[in-house]
Structure formats: structure tokens, C-alpha cells
Tab-separated table of C-alpha atoms and ligand atoms in Angstrom:
chain	number	residue	atom	x	y	z
A	1193	MET	CA	-42.904	-80.267	0.564
A	1194	TYR	CA	-42.967	-76.496	0.093
A	1195	ASP	CA	-43.212	-74.120	3.026
A	1196	VAL	CA	-45.560	-71.958	0.949
A	1197	VAL	CA	-47.345	-72.228	-2.421
A	1198	VAL	CA	-48.393	-68.872	-3.837
A	1199	VAL	CA	-51.190	-69.049	-6.470
A	1200	GLY	CA	-51.070	-66.206	-8.996
A	1201	ALA	CA	-48.148	-64.042	-10.147
A	1202	GLY	CA	-49.809	-60.640	-10.159
A	1203	PRO	CA	-48.254	-57.841	-8.048
A	1204	GLY	CA	-49.699	-59.419	-4.884
A	1205	GLY	CA	-48.405	-62.923	-5.500
A	1206	SER	CA	-44.945	-61.915	-6.671
A	1207	ILE	CA	-44.338	-59.632	-3.667
A	1208	ALA	CA	-45.595	-62.413	-1.365
A	1209	ALA	CA	-43.310	-65.005	-2.967
A	1210	LYS	CA	-40.338	-62.566	-2.901
A	1211	THR	CA	-40.919	-61.790	0.769
A	1212	CYS	CA	-41.240	-65.488	1.659
A	1213	ALA	CA	-37.999	-66.302	-0.218
A	1214	GLU	CA	-36.136	-63.398	1.365
A	1215	ASN	CA	-37.141	-64.804	4.744
A	1216	GLY	CA	-35.590	-68.162	3.927
A	1217	LEU	CA	-38.771	-70.047	2.999
A	1218	ASN	CA	-39.002	-72.749	0.380
A	1219	VAL	CA	-41.670	-71.186	-1.883
A	1220	LEU	CA	-43.377	-72.094	-5.156
A	1221	LEU	CA	-45.144	-69.389	-7.223
A	1222	VAL	CA	-47.587	-70.734	-9.852
A	1223	GLU	CA	-49.126	-68.654	-12.641
A	1224	LYS	CA	-51.721	-70.026	-15.083
A	1225	ARG	CA	-50.801	-67.655	-17.941
A	1226	GLN	CA	-47.926	-68.512	-20.177
A	1227	GLU	CA	-46.595	-64.971	-19.972
A	1228	ILE	CA	-46.773	-63.162	-16.645
A	1229	GLY	CA	-48.674	-59.869	-16.922
A	1230	VAL	CA	-50.285	-60.721	-20.289
A	1231	PRO	CA	-53.026	-59.910	-21.148
A	1232	VAL	CA	-53.050	-56.681	-19.173
A	1233	ARG	CA	-56.270	-55.985	-17.300
A	1234	CYS	CA	-55.396	-52.627	-15.902
A	1235	ALA	CA	-55.163	-48.904	-16.615
A	1236	GLU	CA	-51.670	-49.145	-15.052
A	1237	GLY	CA	-51.736	-46.047	-12.841
A	1238	ILE	CA	-50.010	-46.012	-9.452
A	1239	SER	CA	-48.936	-43.281	-7.062
A	1240	ARG	CA	-45.253	-42.546	-6.600
A	1241	ASP	CA	-45.096	-43.469	-2.942
A	1242	ALA	CA	-47.048	-46.737	-3.395
A	1243	LEU	CA	-44.633	-47.970	-6.040
A	1244	GLU	CA	-41.457	-46.760	-4.380
A	1245	ARG	CA	-42.350	-48.483	-1.107
A	1246	PHE	CA	-41.684	-51.820	-2.793
A	1247	VAL	CA	-39.736	-51.338	-6.003
A	1248	GLU	CA	-37.148	-48.914	-7.201
A	1249	PRO	CA	-38.740	-47.204	-10.262
A	1250	LYS	CA	-37.013	-48.324	-13.482
A	1251	LYS	CA	-37.434	-46.701	-16.872
A	1252	PHE	CA	-38.180	-50.008	-18.590
A	1253	PHE	CA	-41.438	-50.632	-16.727
A	1254	ILE	CA	-42.628	-47.016	-16.495
A	1255	SER	CA	-44.594	-45.931	-19.529
A	1256	ARG	CA	-45.210	-42.297	-18.420
A	1257	GLU	CA	-44.783	-40.067	-15.447
A	1258	VAL	CA	-47.683	-37.716	-14.900
A	1259	VAL	CA	-47.691	-34.391	-13.030
A	1260	GLY	CA	-51.368	-34.118	-12.226
A	1261	ALA	CA	-54.946	-35.067	-12.846
A	1262	LYS	CA	-57.753	-33.377	-14.727
A	1263	ILE	CA	-61.215	-34.147	-13.414
A	1264	PHE	CA	-64.354	-33.269	-15.423
A	1265	ALA	CA	-67.858	-32.819	-14.036
A	1266	PRO	CA	-70.767	-34.001	-16.212
A	1267	ASP	CA	-71.232	-30.466	-17.675
A	1268	GLY	CA	-67.534	-30.295	-18.588
A	1269	THR	CA	-66.353	-28.134	-15.653
A	1270	GLU	CA	-62.673	-28.950	-15.205
A	1271	ILE	CA	-60.768	-29.275	-11.954
A	1272	THR	CA	-57.012	-29.641	-12.357
A	1273	LEU	CA	-54.937	-31.188	-9.607
A	1274	SER	CA	-51.238	-30.521	-10.082
A	1275	GLU	CA	-48.711	-32.752	-8.442
A	1276	GLU	CA	-47.307	-29.831	-6.466
A	1277	LYS	CA	-50.685	-29.211	-4.926
A	1278	ALA	CA	-52.143	-32.714	-4.966
A	1279	GLY	CA	-49.130	-34.368	-3.396
A	1280	ASN	CA	-49.356	-38.110	-3.689
A	1281	GLU	CA	-52.535	-38.292	-5.787
A	1282	VAL	CA	-50.534	-38.757	-8.995
A	1283	GLY	CA	-47.444	-40.610	-10.170
A	1284	TYR	CA	-46.640	-43.288	-12.709
A	1285	VAL	CA	-48.387	-45.094	-15.561
A	1286	LEU	CA	-46.769	-48.475	-15.663
A	1287	GLU	CA	-46.124	-50.935	-18.500
A	1288	ARG	CA	-47.690	-53.798	-16.570
A	1289	LYS	CA	-46.670	-56.440	-19.119
A	1290	VAL	CA	-43.072	-55.635	-18.110
A	1291	PHE	CA	-43.728	-54.646	-14.477
A	1292	ASP	CA	-45.519	-57.854	-13.473
A	1293	ARG	CA	-42.826	-59.951	-15.108
A	1294	TYR	CA	-40.120	-57.919	-13.368
A	1295	LEU	CA	-41.737	-58.521	-9.952
A	1296	ALA	CA	-41.800	-62.275	-10.671
A	1297	THR	CA	-38.134	-62.197	-11.605
A	1298	LEU	CA	-37.368	-60.409	-8.293
A	1299	ALA	CA	-39.183	-63.232	-6.519
A	1300	SER	CA	-37.228	-65.781	-8.492
A	1301	GLN	CA	-33.914	-64.025	-7.819
A	1302	ALA	CA	-34.746	-64.083	-4.098
A	1303	GLY	CA	-35.045	-67.854	-4.362
A	1304	ALA	CA	-38.717	-68.614	-5.262
A	1305	GLU	CA	-39.424	-71.332	-7.766
A	1306	VAL	CA	-41.676	-69.915	-10.498
A	1307	LEU	CA	-43.898	-72.035	-12.750
A	1308	VAL	CA	-45.801	-70.405	-15.590
A	1309	LYS	CA	-48.641	-71.864	-17.693
A	1310	THR	CA	-49.481	-73.804	-14.530
A	1311	THR	CA	-52.972	-73.744	-13.072
A	1312	ALA	CA	-53.708	-74.635	-9.445
A	1313	TYR	CA	-57.019	-76.332	-10.206
A	1314	ASP	CA	-57.836	-78.027	-6.880
A	1315	PHE	CA	-56.783	-78.299	-3.274
A	1316	GLU	CA	-57.118	-81.072	-0.683
A	1317	ARG	CA	-56.553	-80.297	3.020
A	1318	LYS	CA	-55.879	-83.173	5.383
A	1319	ASP	CA	-54.139	-83.296	8.768
A	1320	GLY	CA	-52.670	-79.837	8.379
A	1321	ILE	CA	-51.211	-80.487	4.963
A	1322	VAL	CA	-52.583	-79.038	1.705
A	1323	LYS	CA	-52.213	-80.933	-1.517
A	1324	VAL	CA	-52.228	-78.404	-4.370
A	1325	LYS	CA	-53.215	-79.981	-7.659
A	1326	LEU	CA	-51.466	-78.461	-10.657
A	1327	ARG	CA	-52.016	-78.675	-14.403
A	1328	ARG	CA	-49.688	-77.671	-17.226
A	1329	MET	CA	-50.261	-78.425	-20.852
A	1330	GLY	CA	-52.316	-81.551	-20.154
A	1331	GLU	CA	-49.921	-82.838	-17.452
A	1332	GLU	CA	-51.315	-83.066	-13.897
A	1333	TRP	CA	-49.475	-83.470	-10.623
A	1334	GLU	CA	-49.682	-82.358	-7.012
A	1335	VAL	CA	-47.399	-80.669	-4.522
A	1336	GLU	CA	-47.686	-80.456	-0.761
A	1337	THR	CA	-47.473	-77.447	1.513
A	1338	LYS	CA	-48.645	-76.266	4.896
A	1339	LEU	CA	-49.504	-72.768	3.643
A	1340	VAL	CA	-51.231	-71.464	0.539
A	1341	ILE	CA	-51.186	-67.764	-0.363
A	1342	GLY	CA	-54.127	-67.100	-2.642
A	1343	ALA	CA	-53.151	-64.181	-4.935
A	1344	ASP	CA	-55.359	-65.395	-7.733
A	1345	GLY	CA	-57.226	-62.227	-8.473
A	1346	VAL	CA	-60.851	-61.189	-8.538
A	1347	GLU	CA	-62.179	-64.649	-9.477
A	1348	SER	CA	-60.186	-66.342	-6.704
A	1349	ARG	CA	-60.600	-70.089	-6.637
A	1350	VAL	CA	-58.494	-70.342	-3.478
A	1351	ALA	CA	-61.017	-68.215	-1.466
A	1352	LYS	CA	-63.891	-70.442	-2.612
A	1353	PHE	CA	-62.084	-73.664	-1.868
A	1354	PHE	CA	-61.038	-72.669	1.663
A	1355	GLY	CA	-64.492	-71.208	2.424
A	1356	ILE	CA	-63.422	-67.587	2.957
A	1357	ASP	CA	-66.427	-65.353	2.342
A	1358	THR	CA	-65.436	-62.949	-0.435
A	1359	THR	CA	-68.808	-62.948	-2.178
A	1360	LEU	CA	-69.320	-59.940	-4.436
A	1361	LYS	CA	-72.821	-58.488	-4.691
A	1362	PRO	CA	-73.702	-56.609	-7.899
A	1363	ASP	CA	-72.898	-53.298	-6.153
A	1364	GLY	CA	-69.532	-54.658	-4.965
A	1365	ILE	CA	-67.988	-54.946	-8.376
A	1366	GLU	CA	-66.939	-52.559	-11.184
A	1367	SER	CA	-67.220	-53.911	-14.650
A	1368	CYS	CA	-64.511	-52.443	-16.878
A	1369	VAL	CA	-63.580	-52.091	-20.541
A	1370	GLN	CA	-60.519	-50.286	-21.805
A	1371	TYR	CA	-59.009	-49.345	-25.175
A	1372	LEU	CA	-55.436	-48.500	-25.887
A	1373	MET	CA	-56.028	-45.589	-28.285
A	1374	THR	CA	-53.909	-43.581	-30.679
A	1375	ASN	CA	-54.768	-40.535	-32.840
A	1376	ILE	CA	-56.281	-38.722	-29.863
A	1377	ASP	CA	-55.515	-35.317	-28.449
A	1378	PHE	CA	-54.587	-34.929	-24.793
A	1379	ASP	CA	-51.884	-33.508	-22.522
A	1380	PRO	CA	-49.574	-36.471	-21.803
A	1381	ASP	CA	-48.524	-34.942	-18.455
A	1382	TYR	CA	-51.980	-35.549	-16.993
A	1383	CYS	CA	-54.362	-38.383	-16.143
A	1384	TYR	CA	-57.990	-37.551	-17.024
A	1385	PHE	CA	-61.181	-38.537	-15.236
A	1386	TRP	CA	-64.734	-37.942	-16.433
A	1387	LEU	CA	-67.542	-38.288	-13.898
A	1388	GLY	CA	-71.270	-38.578	-14.234
A	1389	LYS	CA	-74.145	-40.981	-13.791
A	1390	SER	CA	-75.101	-40.571	-17.466
A	1391	ILE	CA	-71.607	-41.448	-18.821
A	1392	ALA	CA	-70.404	-43.995	-16.247
A	1393	PRO	CA	-72.942	-44.962	-13.578
A	1394	GLY	CA	-71.258	-45.953	-10.335
A	1395	GLY	CA	-67.796	-45.374	-11.809
A	1396	TYR	CA	-65.918	-43.103	-14.176
A	1397	ILE	CA	-64.111	-42.857	-17.491
A	1398	TRP	CA	-60.361	-42.500	-17.409
A	1399	LEU	CA	-57.539	-41.629	-19.759
A	1400	PHE	CA	-54.023	-42.626	-18.633
A	1401	PRO	CA	-51.256	-41.509	-21.032
A	1402	LYS	CA	-48.850	-44.164	-22.316
A	1403	ARG	CA	-45.514	-43.731	-24.078
A	1404	VAL	CA	-47.529	-44.047	-27.323
A	1405	GLY	CA	-51.266	-43.319	-27.132
A	1406	ALA	CA	-53.349	-43.729	-23.936
A	1407	ASN	CA	-55.452	-46.169	-21.956
A	1408	VAL	CA	-58.989	-44.945	-22.285
A	1409	GLY	CA	-61.324	-46.993	-20.171
A	1410	ILE	CA	-64.501	-47.154	-18.102
A	1411	GLY	CA	-65.707	-48.801	-14.948
A	1412	VAL	CA	-69.450	-49.070	-14.206
A	1413	MET	CA	-71.432	-50.677	-11.467
A	1414	PRO	CA	-73.603	-53.342	-13.070
A	1415	SER	CA	-76.288	-52.883	-10.359
A	1416	ILE	CA	-77.129	-49.386	-11.640
A	1417	ALA	CA	-75.896	-49.416	-15.232
A	1418	LYS	CA	-78.422	-49.402	-18.038
A	1419	LYS	CA	-75.986	-50.514	-20.760
A	1420	THR	CA	-72.828	-52.569	-20.989
A	1421	PRO	CA	-69.561	-50.769	-20.108
A	1422	LYS	CA	-68.459	-51.064	-23.734
A	1423	GLU	CA	-71.645	-49.281	-24.914
A	1424	TYR	CA	-70.994	-46.406	-22.496
A	1425	LEU	CA	-67.338	-46.218	-23.521
A	1426	ASP	CA	-68.156	-46.280	-27.224
A	1427	ASP	CA	-70.634	-43.423	-26.813
A	1428	PHE	CA	-68.007	-41.372	-25.024
A	1429	VAL	CA	-65.172	-42.163	-27.432
A	1430	GLN	CA	-67.296	-41.393	-30.502
A	1431	LYS	CA	-68.082	-37.919	-29.039
A	1432	LYS	CA	-64.727	-37.082	-27.507
A	1433	PHE	CA	-62.242	-38.757	-29.826
A	1434	PRO	CA	-64.051	-39.214	-33.177
A	1435	ASP	CA	-60.755	-39.755	-35.020
A	1436	GLY	CA	-59.236	-42.043	-32.440
A	1437	ARG	CA	-58.011	-45.535	-33.327
A	1438	ILE	CA	-58.332	-48.525	-31.003
A	1439	VAL	CA	-55.306	-50.845	-31.000
A	1440	GLU	CA	-56.057	-52.985	-27.946
A	1441	LEU	CA	-59.125	-53.914	-25.938
A	1442	VAL	CA	-59.288	-55.333	-22.414
A	1443	ALA	CA	-62.213	-56.232	-20.269
A	1444	GLY	CA	-62.097	-57.082	-16.596
A	1445	ALA	CA	-63.608	-56.578	-13.195
A	1446	VAL	CA	-62.456	-54.901	-9.996
A	1447	PRO	CA	-63.832	-55.701	-6.532
A	1448	VAL	CA	-65.066	-52.493	-4.904
A	1449	CYS	CA	-66.922	-54.002	-1.919
A	1450	GLY	CA	-64.575	-52.598	0.753
A	1451	GLU	CA	-63.020	-54.396	3.684
A	1452	ILE	CA	-63.857	-58.102	4.114
A	1453	LYS	CA	-64.130	-59.640	7.568
A	1454	THR	CA	-61.140	-61.940	7.223
A	1455	ALA	CA	-58.687	-62.958	4.555
A	1456	VAL	CA	-57.466	-66.081	6.355
A	1457	ALA	CA	-58.555	-69.663	7.090
A	1458	ASP	CA	-56.564	-72.618	8.359
A	1459	ASN	CA	-53.484	-72.985	6.087
A	1460	VAL	CA	-54.357	-70.049	3.810
A	1461	MET	CA	-54.063	-66.281	3.400
A	1462	LEU	CA	-55.592	-64.218	0.552
A	1463	VAL	CA	-53.955	-61.110	-0.877
A	1464	GLY	CA	-54.889	-58.386	-3.366
A	1465	ASP	CA	-58.011	-58.664	-5.493
A	1466	ALA	CA	-58.620	-62.185	-4.101
A	1467	ALA	CA	-59.085	-60.498	-0.685
A	1468	ARG	CA	-61.044	-57.598	-2.241
A	1469	HIS	CA	-58.208	-55.149	-1.409
A	1470	ALA	CA	-58.885	-52.726	-4.246
A	1471	ASP	CA	-59.947	-49.162	-3.519
A	1472	PRO	CA	-63.796	-48.893	-3.613
A	1473	ILE	CA	-63.690	-45.409	-5.100
A	1474	THR	CA	-60.828	-45.467	-7.626
A	1475	GLY	CA	-60.739	-49.226	-8.309
A	1476	GLY	CA	-56.965	-49.072	-7.903
A	1477	GLY	CA	-55.580	-52.324	-6.536
A	1478	ILE	CA	-51.905	-52.626	-7.401
A	1479	ALA	CA	-50.624	-50.788	-4.322
A	1480	ASN	CA	-52.714	-52.675	-1.761
A	1481	ALA	CA	-51.962	-56.033	-3.458
A	1482	MET	CA	-48.221	-55.386	-2.992
A	1483	LYS	CA	-48.683	-54.269	0.596
A	1484	ALA	CA	-50.804	-57.331	1.364
A	1485	GLY	CA	-48.305	-59.622	-0.406
A	1486	TYR	CA	-45.550	-58.192	1.767
A	1487	TYR	CA	-47.524	-58.691	5.007
A	1488	ALA	CA	-48.548	-62.235	4.015
A	1489	GLY	CA	-44.911	-63.105	3.283
A	1490	LYS	CA	-43.810	-61.827	6.679
A	1491	VAL	CA	-46.548	-63.743	8.527
A	1492	ALA	CA	-45.771	-66.869	6.476
A	1493	ALA	CA	-42.202	-66.725	7.769
A	1494	GLU	CA	-43.431	-66.426	11.397
A	1495	ALA	CA	-45.887	-69.290	10.840
A	1496	VAL	CA	-43.156	-71.564	9.531
A	1497	LYS	CA	-40.921	-70.645	12.478
A	1498	LYS	CA	-43.667	-71.479	14.990
A	1499	ASN	CA	-45.001	-74.369	12.877
A	1500	ASP	CA	-48.464	-72.936	13.360
A	1501	PHE	CA	-50.679	-72.539	10.256
A	1502	SER	CA	-54.005	-72.227	12.095
A	1503	ALA	CA	-56.421	-69.423	11.196
A	1504	LYS	CA	-55.959	-68.217	14.761
A	1505	PHE	CA	-52.253	-67.654	14.168
A	1506	LEU	CA	-52.700	-66.265	10.638
A	1507	LYS	CA	-55.080	-63.624	12.016
A	1508	ARG	CA	-51.987	-61.535	12.624
A	1509	TYR	CA	-51.927	-61.040	8.818
A	1510	ASP	CA	-55.525	-59.730	9.009
A	1511	LYS	CA	-54.386	-57.341	11.725
A	1512	LEU	CA	-51.513	-55.983	9.549
A	1513	TRP	CA	-53.508	-55.279	6.373
A	1514	LYS	CA	-56.507	-54.007	8.222
A	1515	GLU	CA	-54.387	-51.526	10.240
A	1516	ASP	CA	-52.557	-50.413	7.101
A	1517	PHE	CA	-55.406	-49.964	4.620
A	1518	GLY	CA	-58.472	-51.977	5.746
A	1519	LYS	CA	-60.051	-49.101	7.684
A	1520	GLU	CA	-59.516	-46.872	4.655
A	1521	LEU	CA	-61.340	-49.458	2.440
A	1522	ALA	CA	-64.278	-49.465	4.866
A	1523	LYS	CA	-64.458	-45.638	4.876
A	1524	LYS	CA	-64.205	-45.376	1.120
A	1525	ARG	CA	-66.936	-47.970	0.653
A	1526	LYS	CA	-69.291	-45.764	2.715
A	1527	LEU	CA	-68.286	-42.702	0.721
A	1528	GLN	CA	-68.747	-44.658	-2.544
A	1529	GLN	CA	-72.301	-45.602	-1.539
A	1530	LYS	CA	-72.984	-41.892	-1.068
A	1531	LEU	CA	-71.330	-40.848	-4.308
A	1532	ILE	CA	-73.178	-43.351	-6.527
A	1533	LYS	CA	-76.475	-41.841	-5.442
A	1534	MET	CA	-75.481	-38.348	-6.608
A	1535	ASP	CA	-77.103	-37.215	-9.856
A	1536	ASP	CA	-75.245	-35.251	-12.505
A	1537	GLU	CA	-76.759	-31.936	-11.399
A	1538	THR	CA	-75.347	-32.400	-7.904
A	1539	LEU	CA	-71.937	-33.280	-9.291
A	1540	ASN	CA	-72.020	-30.127	-11.433
A	1541	LYS	CA	-73.040	-28.047	-8.382
A	1542	ILE	CA	-70.087	-29.501	-6.482
A	1543	ALA	CA	-67.637	-28.746	-9.303
A	1544	HIS	CA	-68.944	-25.162	-9.543
A	1545	SER	CA	-68.456	-24.661	-5.833
A	1546	ILE	CA	-64.696	-25.269	-5.936
A	1547	PRO	CA	-63.188	-21.797	-5.892
A	1548	LYS	CA	-60.628	-21.076	-8.634
A	1549	ASN	CA	-58.338	-19.462	-6.054
A	1550	ILE	CA	-58.378	-22.328	-3.582
A	1551	LYS	CA	-54.949	-22.302	-1.892
A	1552	GLU	CA	-54.346	-26.023	-1.710
A	1553	LEU	CA	-55.780	-28.183	-4.459
A	1554	SER	CA	-55.549	-31.519	-2.779
A	1555	VAL	CA	-58.520	-33.926	-2.768
A	1556	ARG	CA	-59.014	-33.240	0.963
A	1557	ALA	CA	-58.974	-29.468	0.474
A	1558	ILE	CA	-61.530	-29.757	-2.356
A	1559	VAL	CA	-63.809	-31.956	-0.226
A	1560	LEU	CA	-63.587	-29.408	2.624
A	1561	GLU	CA	-64.638	-26.607	0.253
A	1562	ILE	CA	-67.582	-28.685	-0.912
A	1563	PHE	CA	-68.531	-29.396	2.649
A	1564	LYS	CA	-68.462	-25.679	3.584
A	1565	LYS	CA	-70.744	-24.800	0.641
A	1566	HIS	CA	-73.077	-27.803	0.663
A	1567	PRO	CA	-72.950	-29.381	4.132
A	1568	LYS	CA	-76.188	-31.312	3.503
A	1569	LEU	CA	-74.664	-33.180	0.575
A	1570	LEU	CA	-71.956	-34.776	2.606
A	1571	TRP	CA	-73.361	-34.494	6.134
A	1572	ASP	CA	-73.821	-38.211	6.816
A	1573	VAL	CA	-70.278	-38.980	5.672
A	1574	LYS	CA	-68.544	-35.988	7.251
A	1575	ASP	CA	-66.702	-38.127	9.764
A	1576	LEU	CA	-65.119	-40.066	6.900
A	1577	ILE	CA	-63.668	-37.081	5.154
A	1578	LEU	CA	-62.982	-34.319	7.726
B	484	FAD	C1	-59.729	-52.367	-16.577
B	484	FAD	C2	-58.992	-52.295	-15.249
B	484	FAD	C3	-58.252	-51.148	-14.965
B	484	FAD	C4	-57.511	-51.101	-13.761
B	484	FAD	N1	-56.711	-50.026	-13.560
B	484	FAD	C5	-55.963	-49.963	-12.406
B	484	FAD	C6	-55.067	-48.896	-12.226
B	484	FAD	O1	-54.882	-47.999	-13.029
B	484	FAD	N2	-54.339	-48.879	-11.070
B	484	FAD	C7	-54.447	-49.867	-10.125
B	484	FAD	O2	-53.775	-49.770	-9.070
B	484	FAD	N3	-55.302	-50.892	-10.314
B	484	FAD	C8	-56.028	-50.967	-11.425
B	484	FAD	N4	-56.868	-52.039	-11.639
B	484	FAD	C9	-56.925	-53.087	-10.610
B	484	FAD	C10	-55.609	-53.920	-10.652
B	484	FAD	O3	-55.419	-54.427	-11.946
B	484	FAD	C11	-55.761	-55.090	-9.671
B	484	FAD	O4	-56.235	-54.601	-8.427
B	484	FAD	C12	-54.382	-55.732	-9.427
B	484	FAD	O5	-53.885	-56.363	-10.604
B	484	FAD	C13	-54.559	-56.803	-8.347
B	484	FAD	O6	-53.354	-57.546	-8.217
B	484	FAD	P1	-53.372	-59.041	-7.725
B	484	FAD	O7	-51.956	-59.482	-7.598
B	484	FAD	O8	-54.236	-59.157	-6.527
B	484	FAD	O9	-54.157	-59.845	-8.846
B	484	FAD	P2	-53.945	-59.962	-10.426
B	484	FAD	O10	-53.087	-58.904	-10.920
B	484	FAD	O11	-55.308	-60.116	-10.972
B	484	FAD	O12	-53.168	-61.350	-10.579
B	484	FAD	C14	-53.778	-62.577	-10.297
B	484	FAD	C15	-52.976	-63.638	-11.076
B	484	FAD	O13	-53.419	-64.920	-10.678
B	484	FAD	C16	-53.409	-65.790	-11.793
B	484	FAD	N5	-54.294	-66.927	-11.512
B	484	FAD	C17	-55.614	-66.859	-11.255
B	484	FAD	N6	-56.049	-68.088	-10.958
B	484	FAD	C18	-55.001	-68.940	-10.993
B	484	FAD	C19	-54.871	-70.334	-10.742
B	484	FAD	N7	-55.930	-71.075	-10.395
B	484	FAD	N8	-53.666	-70.882	-10.859
B	484	FAD	C20	-52.531	-70.086	-11.247
B	484	FAD	N9	-52.628	-68.780	-11.480
B	484	FAD	C21	-53.865	-68.164	-11.303
B	484	FAD	C22	-53.940	-64.889	-12.933
B	484	FAD	O14	-53.602	-65.364	-14.217
B	484	FAD	C23	-53.218	-63.555	-12.580
B	484	FAD	O15	-51.971	-63.444	-13.250
B	484	FAD	C24	-57.599	-52.138	-12.844
B	484	FAD	C25	-58.381	-53.274	-13.132
B	484	FAD	C26	-59.090	-53.343	-14.313
B	484	FAD	C27	-59.914	-54.558	-14.599
């Protein structure tokens, strides 16, 4: 019998398993892919602080360090945020194939048992014990535990099985496509973002520099998009990078629905994308997945000590993630709902209103300037940003 079974070895699951093991628990981490971190479904950007809170940065999993961000309004107006001025808005572009695997090895070194190419395909809960049914290369067997940590990503099976409501409505999801591109011209010290309802409705186009080439991708909200994300991205790439070459393609989805009511049920906690922890505005989810994994691991250790795996006890995990970043998710969801209604003309107007000589070029300072010039635009969300 395992104290904890963690389903999914993304950043959330590996940090959860590592934290459980460091706290003396007998933990199994199962991952359905044969290679952890492959295929990559991510643009791989993370802020410096978010990464360094959990892992010491190592050259082998960092593809690029960036010093700022360039944001483009629909008419091409550019706003550059330098690291000096933008503080923690920028940081690293990871090599997630290596990073995710490294996190799993940290979990394993801490004492977690790691099984790859192993799918948790069903669960049976009876008398406070969960039987987790596993499948690997045609072989099926089951293991027992009192606690499951569902870190199984946006399509979480664990959430569904244990009846935790994580339903995503069409406006609660970003549908993404990304190319790894070479033969394109850009400043490798910067991440790029292109905004506009006509190029990426409900989302944006990004370029994140890699050691060789760059991740060029798009996220759109299917509820308002008129084409597929790939069609939008192809239109953009043909115009912007006509000589570019595509050497990799990934497609995936990010939950952007904001804070869910609860991420626990009897005998289970959800972390990361499974618990809809990604940022509703940026779609970034690595940082919150790691934070949630850490909190879930800590609460798992307390639950084992008290031999209490009830939802009532596990609510202390809800408290931890909600206090850390849950409120922020709720605020950003409201702001996102406002932003997706803005037409390109309004976005241009906003970009023009940012003075060139603004003293501090942080996101907050920019928003304040916009608010001063166009209070009506942001009036109903002023409490969220001021
Ligand atoms: C195109 C795209 C670009 C993105 N760009 C960024 C970015 O730049 N920065 C950022 O912070 N975030 C980004 N994200 C979001 C980020 O990738 C996720 O938020 C993050 O990976 C969530 O981590 P996680 O551990 O919760 O889940 P995941 O990383 O999704 O890991 C879940 C794991 O569970 C495994 N699994 C699923 N079901 C089972 C099962 N039944 N049994 C066993 N294993 C299972 C999966 O194989 C997977 O390895 C992007 C997402 C997309 C789609």
C-alpha cells in the first residue's frame, strides 16, 4: 500500500511526489508517456522567481535567458518592457523535455518510485482505500493507496472520476498551436507578444527564443474564434516570417477559467492544469503547478500523520493554493473577460496612450497610465488592477 499515488509527471506531479518523499511518505509517481516531458506542449517561458522558488536554475534545462518583452498592438505599435523596469515579468525559456525529466529525477532521488509508460486508467474507492488501476504495454495491475494526487493535466481523468467539478466551458479554454521555427529574424534577448482580435481572438501570438530558433505559437478562445488556431498562426507566420522554416509542431489546450471552487474530494487532491491553475490571461501554468504540487505534498504528509484523508481535512490544501494564487486567478479571469471584448481599435488607442517617457515600465505602471487616459475602458475592473 502506498501512502500516495501521484498521477502525471509534469511539473505539478513531480514537485508533489518530491515533496511527499522528502516528508518520508511512500509515494508512487506514474506517467503515461514513455519519456517524461515529451512531446512538449508548452512555449516554455517562466519567470525567474517562479523557477528559483523550487529549483536551482541549471544551464542544461535553460534554453535562453531573456531580458525583456516586446508587446505589439494590432497596428504594430511596440511597447518594450525591459527586465530592469519590468522586474519579474521576464526570465527563462526552458528546455521542457529536459526540465520535466529533471524534476522527475529529483522526485526519484528523494525516494519516490517512478513508473513511465504507465497509465492510471481507472480508480475504485471503497472503505477509505483507493485501488488505482494501472496499464503498461498491455499488462494491467492495481495498487492501493489512501491518497491520490491528480496531476494529470488539462484532460484530467482523476478529476472526473472523483467528481470534482473542473468543467471547462468554451470560454474557459485556450486552444493552442506552436511551431519551433528557424530562419526567422528576432532579438533573442526578448520574448515577443502580438495582440489583437483579428490575429488571435481571446488570446495572443507569442515568440519565445530558444537556443536555436524560437517557439512561435498562438492561443485563441474557441468561443470567439472564426478559424482554427493553426489557420490564424499560418496567416501571421506567412506575413511576418515568410522565409521561416517549421521544424516542430505542437498543439494543446490551456485552462483559462480562473479559480475553481475546490480541488479536493475524499482521498484526492488535484494540482496544476488538472485543477485549472493556469493564468487566465497569459496561459502560463508551470509556476502554479509547481506551487500547487508543493502544497499538496505538504498536506499529504499531514494527512498521513493524522490518518485523515477526508475532503474536510484536505481542504487545508485548498486554503494554501487559494491564498497563494487562487485570488489572483479569480481577478485575472475578470480582467480577461474585459480584455476579450476589446476591439483592435481600442487596443491601439491604449498602446498609443502609453507615454514614451514613462518612468517605470512595469505592467502595473502601464495599466495605471491607461487608466488615467481612458478611465471608462477599465472602470469596472479598476479594483482588480489599482
Ligand atoms: C502551446 C502551449 C504553450 C504553453 N506555454 C506555456 C509557457 O510558456 N509557460 C507556462 O508557464 N505555461 C505554458 N503552458 C501551460 C503549461 O504547459 C501547463 O500549465 C503545465 O505544463 C501544467 O503542468 P501540470 O504538471 O499541471 O500538467 P502537465 O505538464 O500537462 O503534465 C500532466 C502529465 O500527466 C500525464 N498523464 C495524464 N493522464 C495520465 C494518466 N491517466 N496516467 C498517467 N499519466 C497521465 C501526462 O502525460 C503529462 O505528462 C503552455 C501550454 C500550451 C498548450
